[in-house]
Amino acid sequence: MPDQTTPKRVRTLDLIAAKRRGERWAMLTSYDQYTAALFDAAGVKALLVGDSAANNVYGYESTLPVTVDELIPLVRAVTRSAKRSLVVADLPFRSYQASPEQAYLTAGRFMKDANAHAGKVGGGLPMVRPLRQVVDG
């Protein structure tokens, strides 16, 4: 029997349904267990572990140098602390632009190695449409 005290995890389908109903929801950026737990307890539906960690955690002058290997521990800390929020990993520069297959593999790393629930890529529909073809087979 499922534990009744464990909150239900927000899923991408929940966010899509909320958007269709005209509901607004917040996505806040988190890089650590403490802000993740606070945002989660406050009812924030989605947490982004952004490539902005380059500037805000690692002290780089821009987001360009941050790597997947540097972001995975941050995503892992956030996913361990968020019990309800959907955790989205931001795929950093040059980790997905070469091809939809590369984007798929990088997102898969975030999901397997850090328990991310979703991945975020820049580029809009021109990037997402071919990625969808890779995912769907």
PDB file of C-alpha atoms in Angstrom:
ATOM      1  CA  MET A   1       0.000   0.000   0.000  1.00  0.00           C
ATOM      2  CA  PRO A   2       1.428   3.426  -0.960  1.00  0.00           C
ATOM      3  CA  ASP A   3       2.542   5.746   1.811  1.00  0.00           C
ATOM      4  CA  GLN A   4      -0.195   8.374   2.185  1.00  0.00           C
ATOM      5  CA  THR A   5       2.257  10.930   3.614  1.00  0.00           C
ATOM      6  CA  THR A   6       4.392  10.994   0.463  1.00  0.00           C
ATOM      7  CA  PRO A   7       3.182  13.759  -1.868  1.00  0.00           C
ATOM      8  CA  LYS A   8       2.488  12.965  -5.501  1.00  0.00           C
ATOM      9  CA  ARG A   9       5.329  14.006  -7.823  1.00  0.00           C
ATOM     10  CA  VAL A  10       4.450  16.723 -10.340  1.00  0.00           C
ATOM     11  CA  ARG A  11       4.835  15.365 -13.875  1.00  0.00           C
ATOM     12  CA  THR A  12       5.152  17.092 -17.223  1.00  0.00           C
ATOM     13  CA  LEU A  13       1.597  15.960 -18.016  1.00  0.00           C
ATOM     14  CA  ASP A  14       0.399  17.785 -14.880  1.00  0.00           C
ATOM     15  CA  LEU A  15       2.016  20.993 -16.105  1.00  0.00           C
ATOM     16  CA  ILE A  16       0.506  20.594 -19.575  1.00  0.00           C
ATOM     17  CA  ALA A  17      -2.945  20.047 -18.042  1.00  0.00           C
ATOM     18  CA  ALA A  18      -2.524  23.106 -15.806  1.00  0.00           C
ATOM     19  CA  LYS A  19      -1.573  25.216 -18.823  1.00  0.00           C
ATOM     20  CA  ARG A  20      -4.650  24.009 -20.720  1.00  0.00           C
ATOM     21  CA  ARG A  21      -6.813  25.012 -17.747  1.00  0.00           C
ATOM     22  CA  GLY A  22      -5.227  28.460 -17.842  1.00  0.00           C
ATOM     23  CA  GLU A  23      -3.450  27.989 -14.525  1.00  0.00           C
ATOM     24  CA  ARG A  24      -0.144  29.658 -13.884  1.00  0.00           C
ATOM     25  CA  TRP A  25       2.658  27.825 -12.159  1.00  0.00           C
ATOM     26  CA  ALA A  26       6.159  28.745 -11.108  1.00  0.00           C
ATOM     27  CA  MET A  27       9.487  27.239 -12.052  1.00  0.00           C
ATOM     28  CA  LEU A  28      12.309  28.444  -9.836  1.00  0.00           C
ATOM     29  CA  THR A  29      16.016  27.810 -10.134  1.00  0.00           C
ATOM     30  CA  SER A  30      17.741  25.739  -7.483  1.00  0.00           C
ATOM     31  CA  TYR A  31      21.297  24.480  -7.253  1.00  0.00           C
ATOM     32  CA  ASP A  32      21.347  22.869  -3.806  1.00  0.00           C
ATOM     33  CA  GLN A  33      19.416  20.741  -1.339  1.00  0.00           C
ATOM     34  CA  TYR A  34      18.375  23.640   0.895  1.00  0.00           C
ATOM     35  CA  THR A  35      16.646  25.836  -1.677  1.00  0.00           C
ATOM     36  CA  ALA A  36      15.180  22.733  -3.332  1.00  0.00           C
ATOM     37  CA  ALA A  37      13.586  21.623  -0.058  1.00  0.00           C
ATOM     38  CA  LEU A  38      12.267  25.148   0.681  1.00  0.00           C
ATOM     39  CA  PHE A  39      10.819  25.638  -2.806  1.00  0.00           C
ATOM     40  CA  ASP A  40       9.331  22.136  -2.765  1.00  0.00           C
ATOM     41  CA  ALA A  41       7.690  22.726   0.632  1.00  0.00           C
ATOM     42  CA  ALA A  42       6.299  26.025  -0.672  1.00  0.00           C
ATOM     43  CA  GLY A  43       4.531  24.158  -3.479  1.00  0.00           C
ATOM     44  CA  VAL A  44       6.684  25.229  -6.422  1.00  0.00           C
ATOM     45  CA  LYS A  45       5.696  22.843  -9.204  1.00  0.00           C
ATOM     46  CA  ALA A  46       9.000  22.791 -11.101  1.00  0.00           C
ATOM     47  CA  LEU A  47      12.629  23.352 -10.188  1.00  0.00           C
ATOM     48  CA  LEU A  48      15.252  24.140 -12.811  1.00  0.00           C
ATOM     49  CA  VAL A  49      18.870  23.308 -12.225  1.00  0.00           C
ATOM     50  CA  GLY A  50      20.103  25.829 -14.733  1.00  0.00           C
ATOM     51  CA  ASP A  51      23.325  26.247 -16.622  1.00  0.00           C
ATOM     52  CA  SER A  52      23.384  29.586 -14.785  1.00  0.00           C
ATOM     53  CA  ALA A  53      25.134  27.558 -12.065  1.00  0.00           C
ATOM     54  CA  ALA A  54      28.183  28.455 -14.138  1.00  0.00           C
ATOM     55  CA  ASN A  55      27.979  32.033 -12.842  1.00  0.00           C
ATOM     56  CA  ASN A  56      26.195  31.471  -9.539  1.00  0.00           C
ATOM     57  CA  VAL A  57      27.982  28.389  -8.206  1.00  0.00           C
ATOM     58  CA  TYR A  58      31.229  27.957 -10.112  1.00  0.00           C
ATOM     59  CA  GLY A  59      32.182  31.615 -10.633  1.00  0.00           C
ATOM     60  CA  TYR A  60      32.524  31.519 -14.421  1.00  0.00           C
ATOM     61  CA  GLU A  61      31.999  34.786 -16.290  1.00  0.00           C
ATOM     62  CA  SER A  62      29.358  33.201 -18.520  1.00  0.00           C
ATOM     63  CA  THR A  63      27.348  30.000 -18.809  1.00  0.00           C
ATOM     64  CA  LEU A  64      29.444  28.680 -21.709  1.00  0.00           C
ATOM     65  CA  PRO A  65      32.156  26.814 -19.755  1.00  0.00           C
ATOM     66  CA  VAL A  66      29.899  24.768 -17.450  1.00  0.00           C
ATOM     67  CA  THR A  67      29.818  21.052 -18.252  1.00  0.00           C
ATOM     68  CA  VAL A  68      27.406  18.179 -17.785  1.00  0.00           C
ATOM     69  CA  ASP A  69      29.842  16.681 -15.264  1.00  0.00           C
ATOM     70  CA  GLU A  70      29.702  19.882 -13.186  1.00  0.00           C
ATOM     71  CA  LEU A  71      25.896  20.057 -13.274  1.00  0.00           C
ATOM     72  CA  ILE A  72      25.139  16.415 -12.444  1.00  0.00           C
ATOM     73  CA  PRO A  73      26.032  16.725  -8.709  1.00  0.00           C
ATOM     74  CA  LEU A  74      23.825  19.820  -8.435  1.00  0.00           C
ATOM     75  CA  VAL A  75      20.890  18.087 -10.126  1.00  0.00           C
ATOM     76  CA  ARG A  76      21.400  15.079  -7.865  1.00  0.00           C
ATOM     77  CA  ALA A  77      21.279  17.307  -4.739  1.00  0.00           C
ATOM     78  CA  VAL A  78      18.058  18.952  -5.909  1.00  0.00           C
ATOM     79  CA  THR A  79      16.319  15.694  -6.839  1.00  0.00           C
ATOM     80  CA  ARG A  80      17.224  14.154  -3.489  1.00  0.00           C
ATOM     81  CA  SER A  81      15.611  17.065  -1.643  1.00  0.00           C
ATOM     82  CA  ALA A  82      12.515  17.773  -3.733  1.00  0.00           C
ATOM     83  CA  LYS A  83       9.731  15.348  -2.853  1.00  0.00           C
ATOM     84  CA  ARG A  84       6.976  16.796  -5.042  1.00  0.00           C
ATOM     85  CA  SER A  85       8.475  19.273  -7.536  1.00  0.00           C
ATOM     86  CA  LEU A  86       9.417  18.220 -11.056  1.00  0.00           C
ATOM     87  CA  VAL A  87      13.194  18.672 -11.400  1.00  0.00           C
ATOM     88  CA  VAL A  88      14.399  19.890 -14.790  1.00  0.00           C
ATOM     89  CA  ALA A  89      18.068  19.737 -15.779  1.00  0.00           C
ATOM     90  CA  ASP A  90      19.271  22.442 -18.144  1.00  0.00           C
ATOM     91  CA  LEU A  91      21.484  20.899 -20.813  1.00  0.00           C
ATOM     92  CA  PRO A  92      24.547  23.137 -21.090  1.00  0.00           C
ATOM     93  CA  PHE A  93      26.052  24.627 -24.234  1.00  0.00           C
ATOM     94  CA  ARG A  94      27.576  22.074 -26.636  1.00  0.00           C
ATOM     95  CA  SER A  95      25.948  19.124 -24.876  1.00  0.00           C
ATOM     96  CA  TYR A  96      23.013  18.838 -27.282  1.00  0.00           C
ATOM     97  CA  GLN A  97      23.365  21.094 -30.336  1.00  0.00           C
ATOM     98  CA  ALA A  98      25.277  18.645 -32.555  1.00  0.00           C
ATOM     99  CA  SER A  99      22.280  16.391 -33.119  1.00  0.00           C
ATOM    100  CA  PRO A 100      18.988  15.204 -31.657  1.00  0.00           C
ATOM    101  CA  GLU A 101      20.790  11.984 -30.731  1.00  0.00           C
ATOM    102  CA  GLN A 102      23.353  13.937 -28.700  1.00  0.00           C
ATOM    103  CA  ALA A 103      20.527  15.789 -26.923  1.00  0.00           C
ATOM    104  CA  TYR A 104      18.821  12.480 -26.158  1.00  0.00           C
ATOM    105  CA  LEU A 105      22.024  10.956 -24.758  1.00  0.00           C
ATOM    106  CA  THR A 106      22.814  14.000 -22.623  1.00  0.00           C
ATOM    107  CA  ALA A 107      19.284  14.152 -21.223  1.00  0.00           C
ATOM    108  CA  GLY A 108      19.560  10.433 -20.533  1.00  0.00           C
ATOM    109  CA  ARG A 109      22.723  11.021 -18.527  1.00  0.00           C
ATOM    110  CA  PHE A 110      20.961  13.608 -16.391  1.00  0.00           C
ATOM    111  CA  MET A 111      18.051  11.247 -15.839  1.00  0.00           C
ATOM    112  CA  LYS A 112      20.182   8.179 -15.056  1.00  0.00           C
ATOM    113  CA  ASP A 113      23.094   9.748 -13.160  1.00  0.00           C
ATOM    114  CA  ALA A 114      21.212  12.520 -11.327  1.00  0.00           C
ATOM    115  CA  ASN A 115      17.552  11.369 -11.299  1.00  0.00           C
ATOM    116  CA  ALA A 116      16.384  14.436 -13.237  1.00  0.00           C
ATOM    117  CA  HIS A 117      12.744  14.203 -14.259  1.00  0.00           C
ATOM    118  CA  ALA A 118      13.117  16.242 -17.453  1.00  0.00           C
ATOM    119  CA  GLY A 119      15.689  18.057 -19.539  1.00  0.00           C
ATOM    120  CA  LYS A 120      15.628  21.563 -21.016  1.00  0.00           C
ATOM    121  CA  VAL A 121      17.216  22.497 -24.331  1.00  0.00           C
ATOM    122  CA  GLY A 122      17.413  25.863 -26.020  1.00  0.00           C
ATOM    123  CA  GLY A 123      16.461  26.410 -29.616  1.00  0.00           C
ATOM    124  CA  GLY A 124      12.715  25.906 -29.490  1.00  0.00           C
ATOM    125  CA  LEU A 125      10.757  23.803 -31.942  1.00  0.00           C
ATOM    126  CA  PRO A 126      13.531  23.399 -34.536  1.00  0.00           C
ATOM    127  CA  MET A 127      15.441  21.432 -31.868  1.00  0.00           C
ATOM    128  CA  VAL A 128      12.495  19.713 -30.196  1.00  0.00           C
ATOM    129  CA  ARG A 129      10.838  18.276 -33.314  1.00  0.00           C
ATOM    130  CA  PRO A 130      13.827  16.152 -34.421  1.00  0.00           C
ATOM    131  CA  LEU A 131      14.504  15.197 -30.795  1.00  0.00           C
ATOM    132  CA  ARG A 132      10.946  13.931 -30.545  1.00  0.00           C
ATOM    133  CA  GLN A 133      11.604  11.696 -33.582  1.00  0.00           C
ATOM    134  CA  VAL A 134      14.642  10.192 -31.834  1.00  0.00           C
ATOM    135  CA  VAL A 135      12.647   9.551 -28.646  1.00  0.00           C
ATOM    136  CA  ASP A 136       9.661   8.058 -30.482  1.00  0.00           C
ATOM    137  CA  GLY A 137      11.917   5.850 -32.610  1.00  0.00           C
TER     138      GLY A 137
END
